[in-house]
CSV table of C-alpha atoms in Angstrom, one decimal:
chain,number,residue,atom,x,y,z
K,98,GLU,CA,0.0,0.0,0.0
K,99,THR,CA,1.2,3.5,-0.8
K,100,VAL,CA,0.1,6.4,1.4
K,101,ILE,CA,0.4,10.1,0.4
K,102,ARG,CA,-0.7,12.0,3.5
K,103,GLY,CA,-0.2,15.5,5.0
K,104,CYS,CA,1.4,17.1,2.0
K,105,GLN,CA,1.0,20.7,0.9
K,106,VAL,CA,1.2,21.6,-2.8
K,107,ARG,CA,0.9,25.3,-3.9
K,108,ASN,CA,1.2,27.0,-7.2
K,109,SER,CA,1.8,23.9,-9.3
K,110,GLY,CA,2.4,24.5,-13.0
K,111,SER,CA,1.0,21.0,-13.6
K,112,ARG,CA,-1.0,18.6,-11.4
K,113,GLY,CA,-0.9,18.7,-7.6
K,114,ILE,CA,-0.6,15.0,-6.9
K,115,VAL,CA,-0.3,12.2,-9.5
K,116,ALA,CA,-1.4,8.9,-8.0
K,117,ASN,CA,-0.7,6.2,-10.6
K,118,ARG,CA,-0.9,3.0,-8.4
K,119,SER,CA,-3.2,0.4,-7.0
K,120,ARG,CA,-3.7,0.1,-3.3
K,121,ILE,CA,-3.1,3.8,-2.7
K,122,ARG,CA,-4.4,6.3,-0.2
K,123,VAL,CA,-4.2,10.0,-0.8
K,124,GLU,CA,-5.4,11.6,2.4
K,125,ASP,CA,-5.4,14.8,4.4
K,126,ASN,CA,-3.4,16.8,1.8
K,127,ARG,CA,-3.8,20.5,1.1
K,128,ILE,CA,-3.5,21.5,-2.6
K,129,GLU,CA,-4.0,25.0,-4.0
K,130,ASP,CA,-3.6,26.8,-7.3
K,131,THR,CA,-2.8,23.9,-9.7
K,132,PHE,CA,-2.8,24.3,-13.5
K,133,PHE,CA,-4.3,20.9,-14.0
K,134,PRO,CA,-6.3,18.7,-11.6
K,135,ALA,CA,-5.3,18.8,-7.9
K,136,VAL,CA,-5.3,15.0,-7.6
K,137,HIS,CA,-5.0,12.9,-10.8
K,138,LEU,CA,-5.2,9.1,-10.8
K,139,PHE,CA,-5.0,7.3,-14.1
K,140,ALA,CA,-3.8,4.0,-15.5
K,141,PHE,CA,-1.2,3.3,-18.1
K,142,PHE,CA,-2.2,0.7,-20.6
K,143,GLY,CA,-0.3,-2.5,-21.6
K,144,ARG,CA,1.6,-0.8,-24.4
K,145,GLU,CA,3.0,1.5,-21.8
K,146,GLY,CA,3.8,-1.3,-19.3
K,147,GLY,CA,0.7,-0.8,-17.1
K,148,SER,CA,-2.3,-2.8,-16.2
K,149,GLY,CA,-5.0,-0.5,-17.6
K,150,PHE,CA,-6.7,-0.1,-14.2
K,151,GLN,CA,-6.0,0.7,-10.6
K,152,GLU,CA,-7.7,-1.0,-7.6
K,153,ASP,CA,-8.3,-0.2,-3.9
K,154,VAL,CA,-8.0,3.6,-4.3
K,155,ARG,CA,-9.0,6.0,-1.4
K,156,LEU,CA,-8.9,9.8,-1.9
K,157,ALA,CA,-10.1,11.2,1.4
K,158,GLY,CA,-9.9,14.3,3.6
K,159,ASN,CA,-8.1,16.4,1.1
K,160,ARG,CA,-8.5,20.2,1.0
K,161,ILE,CA,-8.4,21.6,-2.5
K,162,ALA,CA,-8.7,25.2,-3.7
K,163,ARG,CA,-8.5,26.8,-7.1
K,164,ALA,CA,-7.6,23.6,-9.0
K,165,ASN,CA,-7.5,23.1,-12.8
K,166,LEU,CA,-6.9,26.7,-13.5
K,167,ALA,CA,-6.0,25.9,-17.1
K,168,ARG,CA,-9.6,25.0,-17.8
K,169,GLN,CA,-8.4,22.1,-19.7
K,170,ALA,CA,-10.7,20.9,-22.5
K,171,GLN,CA,-9.6,17.3,-22.6
K,172,ALA,CA,-12.0,14.8,-21.0
K,173,ASP,CA,-9.3,13.2,-18.9
K,174,PHE,CA,-8.7,16.6,-17.1
K,175,LEU,CA,-12.2,17.9,-16.4
K,176,GLY,CA,-12.2,17.5,-12.7
K,177,SER,CA,-10.3,19.0,-9.8
K,178,LEU,CA,-10.1,15.5,-8.4
K,179,CYS,CA,-9.9,13.0,-11.3
K,180,VAL,CA,-9.9,9.2,-11.4
K,181,VAL,CA,-9.7,8.5,-15.1
K,182,CYS,CA,-8.9,6.1,-17.9
K,183,TRP,CA,-5.7,7.7,-19.3
K,184,ASP,CA,-6.2,6.9,-22.9
K,185,ARG,CA,-9.9,7.1,-23.9
K,186,GLY,CA,-9.3,5.3,-27.2
K,187,GLU,CA,-8.1,2.1,-25.6
K,188,VAL,CA,-10.1,-0.9,-24.2
K,189,ARG,CA,-10.7,-0.2,-20.5
K,190,PHE,CA,-9.9,-3.7,-19.1
K,191,GLY,CA,-12.9,-3.6,-16.8
K,192,GLY,CA,-11.9,-0.2,-15.4
K,193,HIS,CA,-10.6,0.9,-12.0
K,194,ARG,CA,-11.9,-1.2,-9.1
K,195,ARG,CA,-13.0,-0.2,-5.6
K,196,VAL,CA,-12.6,3.6,-5.6
K,197,THR,CA,-13.6,5.8,-2.7
K,198,LEU,CA,-13.7,9.6,-2.8
K,199,GLU,CA,-14.7,10.7,0.7
K,200,ASN,CA,-14.8,13.8,2.9
K,201,ASN,CA,-12.8,16.0,0.5
K,202,GLN,CA,-13.4,19.7,0.3
K,203,ILE,CA,-13.0,21.4,-3.1
K,204,ALA,CA,-13.3,25.1,-3.3
K,205,ARG,CA,-13.4,27.5,-6.3
K,206,SER,CA,-13.0,24.8,-9.0
K,207,TRP,CA,-13.3,26.1,-12.6
K,208,GLY,CA,-15.8,23.3,-13.3
K,209,VAL,CA,-16.2,19.6,-12.5
K,210,ASP,CA,-15.2,19.0,-8.9
K,211,LEU,CA,-15.1,15.2,-8.8
K,212,GLN,CA,-14.6,13.1,-11.9
K,213,VAL,CA,-14.6,9.3,-12.1
K,214,GLN,CA,-14.2,7.5,-15.5
K,215,ALA,CA,-14.1,3.7,-16.2
K,216,ALA,CA,-14.6,2.3,-12.8
K,217,THR,CA,-16.4,-0.4,-10.8
K,218,GLY,CA,-17.4,-0.2,-7.2
K,219,VAL,CA,-17.2,3.6,-6.6
K,220,VAL,CA,-18.2,5.4,-3.4
K,221,ILE,CA,-18.5,9.2,-3.5
K,222,ARG,CA,-19.6,10.3,0.0
K,223,GLY,CA,-19.4,13.3,2.3
K,224,ASN,CA,-17.6,15.7,0.0
K,225,ARG,CA,-18.1,19.4,0.3
K,226,LEU,CA,-18.0,21.4,-2.9
K,227,LEU,CA,-17.7,25.2,-2.5
K,228,ASP,CA,-18.0,28.1,-4.9
K,229,SER,CA,-17.4,26.0,-8.1
K,230,HIS,CA,-18.5,26.9,-11.7
K,231,GLU,CA,-17.6,30.5,-11.5
K,232,LEU,CA,-16.0,30.4,-15.0
K,233,PRO,CA,-17.6,29.2,-18.3
K,234,ALA,CA,-16.7,25.9,-20.0
K,235,ASP,CA,-13.7,26.0,-22.3
K,236,THR,CA,-13.7,24.6,-25.8
K,237,ALA,CA,-12.1,21.7,-27.5
K,238,HIS,CA,-11.6,22.1,-31.3
K,239,GLY,CA,-14.3,24.8,-31.3
K,240,ARG,CA,-16.8,22.7,-29.4
K,241,PRO,CA,-17.9,23.5,-25.8
K,242,VAL,CA,-16.8,20.9,-23.2
K,243,ASP,CA,-19.6,19.9,-20.8
K,244,ASN,CA,-18.1,20.7,-17.5
K,245,ARG,CA,-21.3,21.9,-16.0
K,246,ALA,CA,-21.7,19.2,-13.3
K,247,ALA,CA,-20.2,19.1,-9.9
K,248,VAL,CA,-19.8,15.3,-10.1
K,249,PHE,CA,-19.2,13.6,-13.4
K,250,LEU,CA,-19.3,9.8,-13.9
K,251,GLN,CA,-18.5,8.1,-17.2
K,252,ASP,CA,-18.4,4.3,-17.9
K,253,VAL,CA,-19.0,3.5,-14.3
K,254,THR,CA,-20.7,0.4,-12.7
K,255,ASP,CA,-22.0,0.1,-9.1
K,256,ALA,CA,-21.6,3.6,-7.7
K,257,VAL,CA,-22.9,5.2,-4.5
K,258,VAL,CA,-23.1,9.0,-4.4
K,259,GLU,CA,-24.5,10.3,-1.1
K,260,GLN,CA,-24.2,12.9,1.6
K,261,ASN,CA,-22.2,15.3,-0.6
K,262,GLU,CA,-22.8,19.1,-0.1
K,263,LEU,CA,-22.8,21.6,-2.9
K,264,VAL,CA,-22.4,25.2,-1.4
K,265,HIS,CA,-22.8,28.4,-3.4
K,266,PRO,CA,-22.3,27.1,-6.9
K,267,GLY,CA,-21.4,29.7,-9.6
K,268,PRO,CA,-23.5,30.7,-12.6
K,269,HIS,CA,-22.1,28.0,-14.9
K,270,LEU,CA,-23.4,25.0,-13.0
K,271,GLY,CA,-25.8,23.0,-15.2
K,272,ASP,CA,-29.3,21.9,-14.4
K,273,GLN,CA,-28.0,18.7,-12.6
K,274,PRO,CA,-25.1,18.6,-10.1
K,275,LEU,CA,-24.5,14.9,-11.0
K,276,ALA,CA,-23.9,14.1,-14.7
K,277,THR,CA,-23.5,10.5,-16.0
K,278,VAL,CA,-22.6,8.9,-19.2
K,279,ASN,CA,-22.9,5.1,-19.6
K,280,VAL,CA,-23.4,4.4,-15.9
K,281,ALA,CA,-25.1,1.2,-14.4
K,282,GLY,CA,-26.0,0.4,-10.9
K,283,LEU,CA,-26.1,3.9,-9.5
K,284,ARG,CA,-27.5,4.8,-6.1
K,285,ALA,CA,-27.5,8.5,-5.7
K,286,ALA,CA,-29.0,11.1,-3.3
K,287,GLN,CA,-29.5,14.6,-4.5
K,288,ALA,CA,-26.8,17.1,-3.5
């Protein structure tokens, strides 16, 4: 098991913490002013020497402010806290397994606060999302990117989304705080 705990990252010209491992805990860190996502967990594919998924991931108790300032238009970088499939064009090998995002606080994100892509067994619980969506969506190749949700799930099976708090969202939050694409087995309570 790998544990990243109690770190402080400020003014990063890239991502705050890159967590590219199975059996990892990223807990109680403070991350501010990152160009890309504050916490970015992805998986390299076989051609890159990786498994294509991570398992037993826990991202909890982190305090994030002003993440993803680049307003990146790529789908793998939409969230301030991202668990994603690194190469969208590849087979997903069943996706990440057993992912928990719990008790994080994310303030003043440019768009999506929590993003999970290509995963099974996801728990998103007790997160506090403050003052997000102050800026409009960026564009990718002239097309708007849909970053209007606070929580975005794509290609996810068996997820629980509950007890999350959305506080003072900005003018660019969409109609629904939770957006899903190709999601099965979702149990969700309204923010």
